[in-house]
PDB file of C-alpha atoms in Angstrom:
ATOM      1  CA  UNK A  29      11.666  40.063  26.326  1.00 45.00           C
ATOM      2  CA  UNK A  30      14.888  38.158  26.840  1.00 50.00           C
ATOM      3  CA  UNK A  31      14.311  34.388  27.050  1.00 68.00           C
ATOM      4  CA  UNK A  32      14.790  32.998  30.529  1.00 77.00           C
ATOM      5  CA  UNK A  33      14.689  29.445  31.776  1.00 82.00           C
ATOM      6  CA  UNK A  34      11.810  28.353  34.005  1.00 82.00           C
ATOM      7  CA  UNK A  35      14.153  28.139  36.979  1.00 84.00           C
ATOM      8  CA  UNK A  36      15.214  31.799  36.428  1.00 86.00           C
ATOM      9  CA  UNK A  37      11.602  32.937  36.249  1.00 86.00           C
ATOM     10  CA  UNK A  38      10.760  31.127  39.490  1.00 86.00           C
ATOM     11  CA  UNK A  39      13.742  32.794  41.137  1.00 88.00           C
ATOM     12  CA  UNK A  40      12.666  36.224  39.913  1.00 87.00           C
ATOM     13  CA  UNK A  41       9.130  35.885  41.272  1.00 87.00           C
ATOM     14  CA  UNK A  42      10.431  34.536  44.608  1.00 86.00           C
ATOM     15  CA  UNK A  43      12.882  37.400  45.082  1.00 85.00           C
ATOM     16  CA  UNK A  44      10.250  40.028  44.220  1.00 87.00           C
ATOM     17  CA  UNK A  45       7.801  38.439  46.664  1.00 86.00           C
ATOM     18  CA  UNK A  46      10.466  38.711  49.326  1.00 86.00           C
ATOM     19  CA  UNK A  47      10.636  42.495  48.796  1.00 86.00           C
ATOM     20  CA  UNK A  48      13.772  42.861  46.658  1.00 87.00           C
ATOM     21  CA  UNK A  49      13.510  45.772  44.245  1.00 88.00           C
ATOM     22  CA  UNK A  50      13.520  45.216  40.484  1.00 87.00           C
ATOM     23  CA  UNK A  51      16.577  47.416  39.885  1.00 87.00           C
ATOM     24  CA  UNK A  52      18.589  45.605  42.528  1.00 87.00           C
ATOM     25  CA  UNK A  53      17.450  42.208  41.272  1.00 86.00           C
ATOM     26  CA  UNK A  54      18.474  43.145  37.736  1.00 86.00           C
ATOM     27  CA  UNK A  55      21.998  43.893  38.837  1.00 86.00           C
ATOM     28  CA  UNK A  56      22.142  40.703  41.008  1.00 85.00           C
ATOM     29  CA  UNK A  57      20.917  38.312  38.283  1.00 85.00           C
ATOM     30  CA  UNK A  58      22.521  40.229  35.348  1.00 85.00           C
ATOM     31  CA  UNK A  59      19.318  40.307  33.312  1.00 86.00           C
ATOM     32  CA  UNK A  60      17.539  43.363  31.906  1.00 88.00           C
ATOM     33  CA  UNK A  61      15.065  45.144  34.196  1.00 87.00           C
ATOM     34  CA  UNK A  62      12.477  45.020  31.425  1.00 88.00           C
ATOM     35  CA  UNK A  63      12.671  41.222  31.467  1.00 87.00           C
ATOM     36  CA  UNK A  64      12.013  41.229  35.215  1.00 87.00           C
ATOM     37  CA  UNK A  65       9.095  43.622  34.785  1.00 88.00           C
ATOM     38  CA  UNK A  66       7.510  41.402  32.125  1.00 87.00           C
ATOM     39  CA  UNK A  67       7.868  38.275  34.263  1.00 87.00           C
ATOM     40  CA  UNK A  68       6.303  40.041  37.242  1.00 88.00           C
ATOM     41  CA  UNK A  69       3.409  41.487  35.205  1.00 87.00           C
ATOM     42  CA  UNK A  70       2.595  38.093  33.755  1.00 85.00           C
ATOM     43  CA  UNK A  71       2.645  36.553  37.232  1.00 85.00           C
ATOM     44  CA  UNK A  72       0.329  39.256  38.715  1.00 86.00           C
ATOM     45  CA  UNK A  73      -2.125  39.029  35.798  1.00 83.00           C
ATOM     46  CA  UNK A  74      -2.287  35.269  35.087  1.00 82.00           C
ATOM     47  CA  UNK A  75      -0.739  33.734  38.196  1.00 81.00           C
ATOM     48  CA  UNK A  76       1.773  31.855  36.022  1.00 81.00           C
ATOM     49  CA  UNK A  77       5.273  32.326  34.703  1.00 79.00           C
ATOM     50  CA  UNK A  78       5.088  30.168  31.564  1.00 78.00           C
ATOM     51  CA  UNK A  79       4.614  31.674  28.106  1.00 72.00           C
ATOM     52  CA  UNK A  80       0.985  31.466  26.982  1.00 73.00           C
ATOM     53  CA  UNK A  81       0.081  29.562  23.889  1.00 75.00           C
ATOM     54  CA  UNK A  82      -0.003  31.683  20.727  1.00 73.00           C
ATOM     55  CA  UNK A  83      -2.160  31.146  17.642  1.00 74.00           C
ATOM     56  CA  UNK A  84       0.806  31.031  15.356  1.00 76.00           C
ATOM     57  CA  UNK A  85       0.934  31.870  11.677  1.00 80.00           C
ATOM     58  CA  UNK A  86      -2.275  30.995   9.756  1.00 80.00           C
ATOM     59  CA  UNK A  87      -1.963  27.930   7.531  1.00 82.00           C
ATOM     60  CA  UNK A  88      -1.880  28.497   3.792  1.00 84.00           C
ATOM     61  CA  UNK A  89      -4.055  25.492   3.019  1.00 88.00           C
ATOM     62  CA  UNK A  90      -7.691  25.245   4.066  1.00 89.00           C
ATOM     63  CA  UNK A  91      -9.281  21.988   5.296  1.00 90.00           C
ATOM     64  CA  UNK A  92     -10.613  21.129   1.824  1.00 90.00           C
ATOM     65  CA  UNK A  93      -7.160  21.442   0.186  1.00 91.00           C
ATOM     66  CA  UNK A  94      -5.569  19.324   2.928  1.00 92.00           C
ATOM     67  CA  UNK A  95      -8.132  16.593   2.357  1.00 92.00           C
ATOM     68  CA  UNK A  96      -7.500  16.775  -1.407  1.00 92.00           C
ATOM     69  CA  UNK A  97      -3.787  16.162  -0.908  1.00 93.00           C
ATOM     70  CA  UNK A  98      -4.382  13.152   1.312  1.00 93.00           C
ATOM     71  CA  UNK A  99      -7.045  11.767  -1.106  1.00 92.00           C
ATOM     72  CA  UNK A 100      -4.604  12.042  -4.027  1.00 93.00           C
ATOM     73  CA  UNK A 101      -1.919  10.209  -2.012  1.00 93.00           C
ATOM     74  CA  UNK A 102      -4.333   7.409  -1.040  1.00 93.00           C
ATOM     75  CA  UNK A 103      -5.377   6.943  -4.647  1.00 93.00           C
ATOM     76  CA  UNK A 104      -1.802   6.204  -5.678  1.00 93.00           C
ATOM     77  CA  UNK A 105       0.471   5.465  -2.695  1.00 93.00           C
ATOM     78  CA  UNK A 106       3.520   5.263  -4.909  1.00 93.00           C
ATOM     79  CA  UNK A 107       3.413   8.974  -5.795  1.00 92.00           C
ATOM     80  CA  UNK A 108       6.010  11.267  -4.256  1.00 92.00           C
ATOM     81  CA  UNK A 109       5.010  14.371  -2.346  1.00 92.00           C
ATOM     82  CA  UNK A 110       5.906  16.504  -5.336  1.00 92.00           C
ATOM     83  CA  UNK A 111       3.689  14.421  -7.643  1.00 93.00           C
ATOM     84  CA  UNK A 112       0.841  14.519  -5.134  1.00 92.00           C
ATOM     85  CA  UNK A 113       1.029  18.311  -5.045  1.00 91.00           C
ATOM     86  CA  UNK A 114       1.320  18.551  -8.837  1.00 90.00           C
ATOM     87  CA  UNK A 115      -1.719  16.303  -9.526  1.00 89.00           C
ATOM     88  CA  UNK A 116      -4.010  17.736  -6.831  1.00 86.00           C
ATOM     89  CA  UNK A 117      -5.375  20.533  -8.999  1.00 79.00           C
ATOM     90  CA  UNK A 118      -5.870  24.132  -7.841  1.00 74.00           C
ATOM     91  CA  UNK A 119      -3.953  24.100  -4.539  1.00 83.00           C
ATOM     92  CA  UNK A 120      -2.427  27.150  -2.899  1.00 80.00           C
ATOM     93  CA  UNK A 121       1.256  27.757  -3.541  1.00 86.00           C
ATOM     94  CA  UNK A 122       3.073  25.883  -0.724  1.00 88.00           C
ATOM     95  CA  UNK A 123       6.448  24.186  -0.363  1.00 90.00           C
ATOM     96  CA  UNK A 124       6.947  20.451  -0.807  1.00 92.00           C
ATOM     97  CA  UNK A 125       8.004  20.205   2.847  1.00 92.00           C
ATOM     98  CA  UNK A 126       4.547  21.515   3.799  1.00 92.00           C
ATOM     99  CA  UNK A 127       2.934  18.851   1.627  1.00 93.00           C
ATOM    100  CA  UNK A 128       5.071  16.195   3.331  1.00 94.00           C
ATOM    101  CA  UNK A 129       4.114  17.508   6.767  1.00 93.00           C
ATOM    102  CA  UNK A 130       0.376  17.479   5.972  1.00 92.00           C
ATOM    103  CA  UNK A 131       0.625  13.873   4.660  1.00 94.00           C
ATOM    104  CA  UNK A 132       2.496  12.771   7.801  1.00 93.00           C
ATOM    105  CA  UNK A 133      -0.054  14.432  10.053  1.00 92.00           C
ATOM    106  CA  UNK A 134      -2.709  12.366   8.347  1.00 91.00           C
ATOM    107  CA  UNK A 135      -0.792   9.151   8.955  1.00 92.00           C
ATOM    108  CA  UNK A 136       0.598   8.896   5.419  1.00 93.00           C
ATOM    109  CA  UNK A 137       4.322   8.375   6.138  1.00 92.00           C
ATOM    110  CA  UNK A 138       6.935   7.768   3.468  1.00 90.00           C
ATOM    111  CA  UNK A 139       8.261   4.210   3.738  1.00 88.00           C
ATOM    112  CA  UNK A 140      10.210   1.690   1.634  1.00 85.00           C
ATOM    113  CA  UNK A 141       7.686  -0.609  -0.064  1.00 88.00           C
ATOM    114  CA  UNK A 142       7.870  -4.278   0.896  1.00 86.00           C
ATOM    115  CA  UNK A 143       8.771  -6.603  -2.018  1.00 86.00           C
ATOM    116  CA  UNK A 144       6.431  -9.590  -2.326  1.00 89.00           C
ATOM    117  CA  UNK A 145       5.705 -12.068  -5.147  1.00 91.00           C
ATOM    118  CA  UNK A 146       2.838 -11.183  -7.474  1.00 92.00           C
ATOM    119  CA  UNK A 147      -0.255 -13.263  -6.611  1.00 93.00           C
ATOM    120  CA  UNK A 148      -3.137 -13.966  -8.922  1.00 94.00           C
ATOM    121  CA  UNK A 149      -6.596 -15.051  -7.795  1.00 95.00           C
ATOM    122  CA  UNK A 150      -5.764 -18.770  -7.968  1.00 95.00           C
ATOM    123  CA  UNK A 151      -2.643 -18.270  -5.780  1.00 95.00           C
ATOM    124  CA  UNK A 152      -4.672 -16.319  -3.214  1.00 96.00           C
ATOM    125  CA  UNK A 153      -7.404 -18.979  -3.036  1.00 96.00           C
ATOM    126  CA  UNK A 154      -4.898 -21.814  -2.607  1.00 96.00           C
ATOM    127  CA  UNK A 155      -3.007 -19.929   0.135  1.00 96.00           C
ATOM    128  CA  UNK A 156      -6.231 -19.216   1.969  1.00 96.00           C
ATOM    129  CA  UNK A 157      -7.422 -22.851   1.643  1.00 96.00           C
ATOM    130  CA  UNK A 158      -4.111 -24.251   2.812  1.00 96.00           C
ATOM    131  CA  UNK A 159      -3.941 -22.019   5.873  1.00 96.00           C
ATOM    132  CA  UNK A 160      -7.496 -22.944   6.865  1.00 96.00           C
ATOM    133  CA  UNK A 161      -6.744 -26.642   6.394  1.00 95.00           C
ATOM    134  CA  UNK A 162      -3.717 -26.612   8.692  1.00 95.00           C
ATOM    135  CA  UNK A 163      -4.954 -24.030  11.245  1.00 93.00           C
ATOM    136  CA  UNK A 164      -6.151 -26.703  13.759  1.00 90.00           C
ATOM    137  CA  UNK A 165      -2.647 -28.190  14.037  1.00 93.00           C
ATOM    138  CA  UNK A 166      -0.810 -27.280  17.213  1.00 90.00           C
ATOM    139  CA  UNK A 167       2.874 -26.373  17.540  1.00 89.00           C
ATOM    140  CA  UNK A 168       3.774 -29.892  18.659  1.00 91.00           C
ATOM    141  CA  UNK A 169       2.441 -31.321  15.394  1.00 92.00           C
ATOM    142  CA  UNK A 170       4.530 -28.915  13.336  1.00 94.00           C
ATOM    143  CA  UNK A 171       7.680 -30.266  14.936  1.00 92.00           C
ATOM    144  CA  UNK A 172       7.414 -33.278  12.624  1.00 93.00           C
ATOM    145  CA  UNK A 173       7.830 -31.054   9.569  1.00 96.00           C
ATOM    146  CA  UNK A 174      11.164 -30.398   7.877  1.00 96.00           C
ATOM    147  CA  UNK A 175      11.246 -26.981   6.147  1.00 97.00           C
ATOM    148  CA  UNK A 176      13.806 -26.626   3.351  1.00 96.00           C
ATOM    149  CA  UNK A 177      14.871 -24.103   0.762  1.00 96.00           C
ATOM    150  CA  UNK A 178      17.774 -22.768  -1.318  1.00 96.00           C
ATOM    151  CA  UNK A 179      19.405 -19.373  -0.986  1.00 96.00           C
ATOM    152  CA  UNK A 180      22.080 -17.550  -2.940  1.00 94.00           C
ATOM    153  CA  UNK A 181      24.630 -15.629  -0.822  1.00 93.00           C
ATOM    154  CA  UNK A 182      26.615 -12.954  -2.656  1.00 90.00           C
ATOM    155  CA  UNK A 183      30.172 -11.850  -1.911  1.00 88.00           C
ATOM    156  CA  UNK A 184      29.287  -8.195  -2.553  1.00 82.00           C
ATOM    157  CA  UNK A 185      25.803  -7.990  -1.219  1.00 77.00           C
ATOM    158  CA  UNK A 186      23.306  -5.422  -2.495  1.00 73.00           C
ATOM    159  CA  UNK A 187      21.440  -5.468   0.793  1.00 72.00           C
ATOM    160  CA  UNK A 188      21.341  -2.399   3.002  1.00 73.00           C
ATOM    161  CA  UNK A 189      24.063  -2.109   5.618  1.00 73.00           C
ATOM    162  CA  UNK A 190      24.020   0.672   8.222  1.00 76.00           C
ATOM    163  CA  UNK A 191      27.118   2.397   9.464  1.00 81.00           C
ATOM    164  CA  UNK A 192      28.063   5.256  11.778  1.00 83.00           C
ATOM    165  CA  UNK A 193      30.251   7.964  10.284  1.00 85.00           C
ATOM    166  CA  UNK A 194      31.187  11.617  10.759  1.00 88.00           C
ATOM    167  CA  UNK A 195      29.197  14.234   8.867  1.00 89.00           C
ATOM    168  CA  UNK A 196      30.564  15.058   5.391  1.00 88.00           C
ATOM    169  CA  UNK A 197      32.449  11.778   5.004  1.00 88.00           C
ATOM    170  CA  UNK A 198      29.830   9.698   3.222  1.00 86.00           C
ATOM    171  CA  UNK A 199      32.042   8.881   0.248  1.00 87.00           C
ATOM    172  CA  UNK A 200      35.246   8.091   2.148  1.00 87.00           C
ATOM    173  CA  UNK A 201      36.366   4.553   1.148  1.00 85.00           C
ATOM    174  CA  UNK A 202      36.069   3.164   4.676  1.00 85.00           C
ATOM    175  CA  UNK A 203      32.461   4.271   4.966  1.00 83.00           C
ATOM    176  CA  UNK A 204      31.247   3.004   1.546  1.00 83.00           C
ATOM    177  CA  UNK A 205      29.766  -0.447   0.865  1.00 77.00           C
ATOM    178  CA  UNK A 206      31.564  -1.958  -2.124  1.00 77.00           C
ATOM    179  CA  UNK A 207      29.310  -3.389  -4.799  1.00 77.00           C
ATOM    180  CA  UNK A 208      29.726  -4.987  -8.256  1.00 78.00           C
ATOM    181  CA  UNK A 209      27.155  -5.881 -10.888  1.00 73.00           C
ATOM    182  CA  UNK A 210      24.933  -8.861 -10.055  1.00 69.00           C
ATOM    183  CA  UNK A 211      26.591  -9.217  -6.607  1.00 62.00           C
ATOM    184  CA  UNK A 212      29.865 -10.674  -7.926  1.00 78.00           C
ATOM    185  CA  UNK A 213      30.860 -14.214  -6.911  1.00 87.00           C
ATOM    186  CA  UNK A 214      28.190 -16.059  -4.962  1.00 91.00           C
ATOM    187  CA  UNK A 215      27.403 -19.440  -3.527  1.00 94.00           C
ATOM    188  CA  UNK A 216      24.159 -21.400  -3.658  1.00 96.00           C
ATOM    189  CA  UNK A 217      23.256 -23.197  -0.399  1.00 97.00           C
ATOM    190  CA  UNK A 218      20.547 -25.616   0.580  1.00 97.00           C
ATOM    191  CA  UNK A 219      19.276 -25.762   4.157  1.00 97.00           C
ATOM    192  CA  UNK A 220      16.688 -27.551   6.234  1.00 97.00           C
ATOM    193  CA  UNK A 221      15.367 -27.160   9.827  1.00 97.00           C
ATOM    194  CA  UNK A 222      13.395 -29.341  12.224  1.00 95.00           C
ATOM    195  CA  UNK A 223      11.163 -28.516  15.143  1.00 93.00           C
ATOM    196  CA  UNK A 224      13.699 -29.716  17.739  1.00 92.00           C
ATOM    197  CA  UNK A 225      16.178 -27.054  16.550  1.00 93.00           C
ATOM    198  CA  UNK A 226      18.177 -29.339  14.267  1.00 93.00           C
ATOM    199  CA  UNK A 227      19.428 -27.622  11.170  1.00 95.00           C
ATOM    200  CA  UNK A 228      21.622 -28.522   8.221  1.00 96.00           C
ATOM    201  CA  UNK A 229      23.379 -26.514   5.503  1.00 96.00           C
ATOM    202  CA  UNK A 230      25.210 -27.679   2.400  1.00 95.00           C
ATOM    203  CA  UNK A 231      26.809 -26.030  -0.538  1.00 95.00           C
ATOM    204  CA  UNK A 232      25.165 -26.650  -3.915  1.00 95.00           C
ATOM    205  CA  UNK A 233      26.299 -26.405  -7.515  1.00 92.00           C
ATOM    206  CA  UNK A 234      25.837 -22.879  -8.933  1.00 88.00           C
ATOM    207  CA  UNK A 235      22.788 -24.135 -10.858  1.00 89.00           C
ATOM    208  CA  UNK A 236      20.437 -26.921  -9.793  1.00 92.00           C
ATOM    209  CA  UNK A 237      18.728 -29.404 -12.011  1.00 95.00           C
ATOM    210  CA  UNK A 238      16.733 -32.403 -10.863  1.00 96.00           C
ATOM    211  CA  UNK A 239      19.738 -34.772 -10.729  1.00 96.00           C
ATOM    212  CA  UNK A 240      21.911 -32.323  -8.740  1.00 96.00           C
ATOM    213  CA  UNK A 241      19.048 -31.533  -6.408  1.00 96.00           C
ATOM    214  CA  UNK A 242      18.502 -35.228  -5.755  1.00 96.00           C
ATOM    215  CA  UNK A 243      22.200 -35.569  -4.953  1.00 95.00           C
ATOM    216  CA  UNK A 244      21.857 -32.815  -2.354  1.00 95.00           C
ATOM    217  CA  UNK A 245      18.881 -34.499  -0.760  1.00 95.00           C
ATOM    218  CA  UNK A 246      20.651 -37.885  -0.809  1.00 94.00           C
ATOM    219  CA  UNK A 247      23.686 -36.480   1.057  1.00 93.00           C
ATOM    220  CA  UNK A 248      21.904 -34.124   3.443  1.00 93.00           C
ATOM    221  CA  UNK A 249      18.248 -34.837   3.981  1.00 93.00           C
ATOM    222  CA  UNK A 250      18.228 -38.526   4.801  1.00 89.00           C
ATOM    223  CA  UNK A 251      20.002 -37.989   8.121  1.00 87.00           C
ATOM    224  CA  UNK A 252      17.189 -35.725   9.344  1.00 90.00           C
ATOM    225  CA  UNK A 253      14.328 -38.055   8.545  1.00 91.00           C
ATOM    226  CA  UNK A 254      12.469 -40.343  10.914  1.00 90.00           C
ATOM    227  CA  UNK A 255       9.230 -42.293  10.592  1.00 89.00           C
ATOM    228  CA  UNK A 256       7.078 -39.253  11.464  1.00 91.00           C
ATOM    229  CA  UNK A 257       8.901 -36.670   9.305  1.00 94.00           C
ATOM    230  CA  UNK A 258       7.071 -34.648   6.665  1.00 96.00           C
ATOM    231  CA  UNK A 259       9.322 -32.949   4.141  1.00 97.00           C
ATOM    232  CA  UNK A 260       8.432 -29.481   2.852  1.00 96.00           C
ATOM    233  CA  UNK A 261       9.821 -28.032  -0.368  1.00 96.00           C
ATOM    234  CA  UNK A 262       8.581 -25.210  -2.572  1.00 94.00           C
ATOM    235  CA  UNK A 263       7.495 -25.483  -6.209  1.00 91.00           C
ATOM    236  CA  UNK A 264      10.825 -24.888  -7.930  1.00 93.00           C
ATOM    237  CA  UNK A 265      11.093 -26.895 -11.211  1.00 94.00           C
ATOM    238  CA  UNK A 266      13.823 -29.235  -9.914  1.00 95.00           C
ATOM    239  CA  UNK A 267      11.659 -29.878  -6.828  1.00 96.00           C
ATOM    240  CA  UNK A 268       8.487 -30.914  -8.589  1.00 93.00           C
ATOM    241  CA  UNK A 269       9.969 -32.747 -11.553  1.00 95.00           C
ATOM    242  CA  UNK A 270       8.821 -36.313 -12.106  1.00 96.00           C
ATOM    243  CA  UNK A 271      12.283 -37.746 -11.434  1.00 96.00           C
ATOM    244  CA  UNK A 272      12.565 -35.884  -8.126  1.00 96.00           C
ATOM    245  CA  UNK A 273       9.139 -37.057  -6.992  1.00 95.00           C
ATOM    246  CA  UNK A 274      10.078 -40.612  -7.912  1.00 96.00           C
ATOM    247  CA  UNK A 275      13.360 -40.270  -6.022  1.00 96.00           C
ATOM    248  CA  UNK A 276      11.525 -39.154  -2.880  1.00 95.00           C
ATOM    249  CA  UNK A 277       9.010 -41.971  -3.275  1.00 95.00           C
ATOM    250  CA  UNK A 278      11.807 -44.538  -3.563  1.00 95.00           C
ATOM    251  CA  UNK A 279      13.410 -43.182  -0.364  1.00 93.00           C
ATOM    252  CA  UNK A 280      10.024 -43.337   1.412  1.00 93.00           C
ATOM    253  CA  UNK A 281      10.016 -39.596   2.100  1.00 95.00           C
ATOM    254  CA  UNK A 282       6.647 -38.254   3.194  1.00 95.00           C
ATOM    255  CA  UNK A 283       6.248 -35.111   1.114  1.00 95.00           C
ATOM    256  CA  UNK A 284       4.024 -32.146   1.887  1.00 94.00           C
ATOM    257  CA  UNK A 285       2.475 -32.128  -1.572  1.00 91.00           C
ATOM    258  CA  UNK A 286      -0.086 -29.315  -1.251  1.00 93.00           C
ATOM    259  CA  UNK A 287       2.312 -26.483  -0.460  1.00 95.00           C
ATOM    260  CA  UNK A 288       0.864 -23.244  -1.941  1.00 95.00           C
ATOM    261  CA  UNK A 289       2.950 -21.481  -4.609  1.00 94.00           C
ATOM    262  CA  UNK A 290       4.612 -18.122  -4.000  1.00 94.00           C
ATOM    263  CA  UNK A 291       4.421 -18.342  -0.227  1.00 94.00           C
ATOM    264  CA  UNK A 292       7.784 -17.383   1.287  1.00 94.00           C
ATOM    265  CA  UNK A 293       5.963 -15.830   4.202  1.00 94.00           C
ATOM    266  CA  UNK A 294       4.783 -19.307   5.241  1.00 96.00           C
ATOM    267  CA  UNK A 295       8.183 -20.998   4.822  1.00 96.00           C
ATOM    268  CA  UNK A 296       9.864 -20.256   8.142  1.00 97.00           C
ATOM    269  CA  UNK A 297      13.390 -21.039   6.851  1.00 97.00           C
ATOM    270  CA  UNK A 298      13.177 -17.817   4.827  1.00 96.00           C
ATOM    271  CA  UNK A 299      13.617 -15.900   8.093  1.00 95.00           C
ATOM    272  CA  UNK A 300      16.864 -17.802   8.751  1.00 96.00           C
ATOM    273  CA  UNK A 301      18.140 -16.814   5.331  1.00 96.00           C
ATOM    274  CA  UNK A 302      17.627 -13.164   6.151  1.00 93.00           C
ATOM    275  CA  UNK A 303      19.436 -13.571   9.514  1.00 95.00           C
ATOM    276  CA  UNK A 304      22.225 -15.519   7.897  1.00 96.00           C
ATOM    277  CA  UNK A 305      22.804 -13.013   5.053  1.00 93.00           C
ATOM    278  CA  UNK A 306      22.853 -10.036   7.442  1.00 91.00           C
ATOM    279  CA  UNK A 307      25.429 -11.692   9.675  1.00 94.00           C
ATOM    280  CA  UNK A 308      27.586 -12.752   6.739  1.00 93.00           C
ATOM    281  CA  UNK A 309      27.460  -9.259   5.233  1.00 88.00           C
ATOM    282  CA  UNK A 310      28.720  -7.704   8.450  1.00 87.00           C
ATOM    283  CA  UNK A 311      31.789  -9.975   8.385  1.00 90.00           C
ATOM    284  CA  UNK A 312      32.761  -8.476   4.954  1.00 85.00           C
ATOM    285  CA  UNK A 313      34.280 -11.593   3.311  1.00 90.00           C
ATOM    286  CA  UNK A 314      36.923 -10.892   0.625  1.00 87.00           C
ATOM    287  CA  UNK A 315      36.960 -14.113  -1.413  1.00 90.00           C
ATOM    288  CA  UNK A 316      34.498 -16.826  -2.375  1.00 88.00           C
ATOM    289  CA  UNK A 317      36.334 -19.253  -0.056  1.00 92.00           C
ATOM    290  CA  UNK A 318      35.936 -16.869   2.861  1.00 94.00           C
ATOM    291  CA  UNK A 319      32.300 -16.393   1.924  1.00 95.00           C
ATOM    292  CA  UNK A 320      31.597 -20.125   2.367  1.00 96.00           C
ATOM    293  CA  UNK A 321      33.623 -20.352   5.598  1.00 96.00           C
ATOM    294  CA  UNK A 322      31.888 -17.376   7.140  1.00 96.00           C
ATOM    295  CA  UNK A 323      28.516 -18.689   5.950  1.00 97.00           C
ATOM    296  CA  UNK A 324      29.142 -21.977   7.765  1.00 97.00           C
ATOM    297  CA  UNK A 325      30.270 -20.221  10.926  1.00 97.00           C
ATOM    298  CA  UNK A 326      27.272 -17.925  11.037  1.00 97.00           C
ATOM    299  CA  UNK A 327      24.874 -20.813  10.270  1.00 97.00           C
ATOM    300  CA  UNK A 328      26.309 -22.806  13.173  1.00 96.00           C
ATOM    301  CA  UNK A 329      25.900 -19.710  15.324  1.00 96.00           C
ATOM    302  CA  UNK A 330      22.123 -19.739  14.892  1.00 96.00           C
ATOM    303  CA  UNK A 331      20.809 -21.132  18.162  1.00 95.00           C
ATOM    304  CA  UNK A 332      18.290 -23.937  18.759  1.00 95.00           C
ATOM    305  CA  UNK A 333      15.934 -21.429  20.374  1.00 95.00           C
ATOM    306  CA  UNK A 334      15.914 -19.257  17.271  1.00 95.00           C
ATOM    307  CA  UNK A 335      14.792 -22.265  15.173  1.00 96.00           C
ATOM    308  CA  UNK A 336      12.154 -23.296  17.750  1.00 95.00           C
ATOM    309  CA  UNK A 337      10.692 -19.818  17.809  1.00 95.00           C
ATOM    310  CA  UNK A 338      10.138 -20.003  14.075  1.00 96.00           C
ATOM    311  CA  UNK A 339       8.135 -23.193  14.459  1.00 96.00           C
ATOM    312  CA  UNK A 340       6.131 -21.611  17.312  1.00 95.00           C
ATOM    313  CA  UNK A 341       5.256 -18.732  14.940  1.00 95.00           C
ATOM    314  CA  UNK A 342       3.498 -20.950  12.355  1.00 96.00           C
ATOM    315  CA  UNK A 343      -0.046 -20.818  13.846  1.00 95.00           C
ATOM    316  CA  UNK A 344       0.183 -17.026  14.032  1.00 95.00           C
ATOM    317  CA  UNK A 345       1.295 -16.922  10.344  1.00 96.00           C
ATOM    318  CA  UNK A 346      -1.681 -18.988   9.258  1.00 96.00           C
ATOM    319  CA  UNK A 347      -4.136 -16.749  11.184  1.00 96.00           C
ATOM    320  CA  UNK A 348      -2.516 -13.654   9.726  1.00 96.00           C
ATOM    321  CA  UNK A 349      -2.881 -14.899   6.173  1.00 96.00           C
ATOM    322  CA  UNK A 350      -6.541 -15.816   6.758  1.00 96.00           C
ATOM    323  CA  UNK A 351      -7.091 -12.360   8.321  1.00 96.00           C
ATOM    324  CA  UNK A 352      -5.487 -10.802   5.251  1.00 95.00           C
ATOM    325  CA  UNK A 353      -7.710 -12.844   2.934  1.00 94.00           C
ATOM    326  CA  UNK A 354      -4.886 -14.820   1.389  1.00 94.00           C
ATOM    327  CA  UNK A 355      -2.514 -11.949   0.606  1.00 94.00           C
ATOM    328  CA  UNK A 356       1.084 -11.742   1.854  1.00 93.00           C
ATOM    329  CA  UNK A 357       1.710 -10.821   5.499  1.00 91.00           C
ATOM    330  CA  UNK A 358       4.610  -9.346   7.452  1.00 89.00           C
ATOM    331  CA  UNK A 359       6.557 -12.627   7.983  1.00 86.00           C
TER     332      UNK A 359
END
């Protein structure tokens, strides 16, 4: 039977109910008489004009084989669909697209794996203990903390960048993202944020030792401090060296000394680095000088509310780490 839209089928039934003959209706609507007959027969027999559900082609895999594919994928989530099919034993001959469809129907979707630092048992215990210790603090108390970190911004970023392009023009120069080994020229920046939305960014030497790091703190950090400030820094060697700790002590800087190692998901300034790098990449700087100028412009474009929302997210981060038993979370 020729396929007809639902509106056409309704019209056919209505005209036939009004007494118009099938032959005449066929000439009027310019559709075969057999199509009209089938629509009318279906309506008289079932009282409906829609196509009835069909059983479809039988599946090649039985329930046991489908479970076996899913079990193999759960055992090693890094296996491709082809590897899952190959290592699942005596499975019926099916295409890889069928294997993918079965895995997706079971909730096993292909995704890009998140990259997180490797944690050992000691790291996990310290993260869990730290989050439990600071869980009772409210958002207002966190506003006294100054979160800091360094980030390297590359001229030719290796980060993903989405574009819209016509089909078949993937490799046209204007649609390709230019890359060089190791990201090409880059700049190292140090930044810090406060709970009131204040933020500061400065350019650092390409490599940081304790003396250079102390110079950065001397020129940038001191203006952010007040009598209630608590300074947060991670466990980089130049941060925890004896000379740096003595420098902070001489400047009467209250240091958050129990920060857990390998915890970028707890350091809220990491989210600003991601925002900053994405915005800089979209500007497509051409030289190292332009890279620094654009970085400053985009940093200044980050609003006070964006910084405040990061501080407001801290209690949720702590609860999420505790819920995940010390392992990394989505932040």
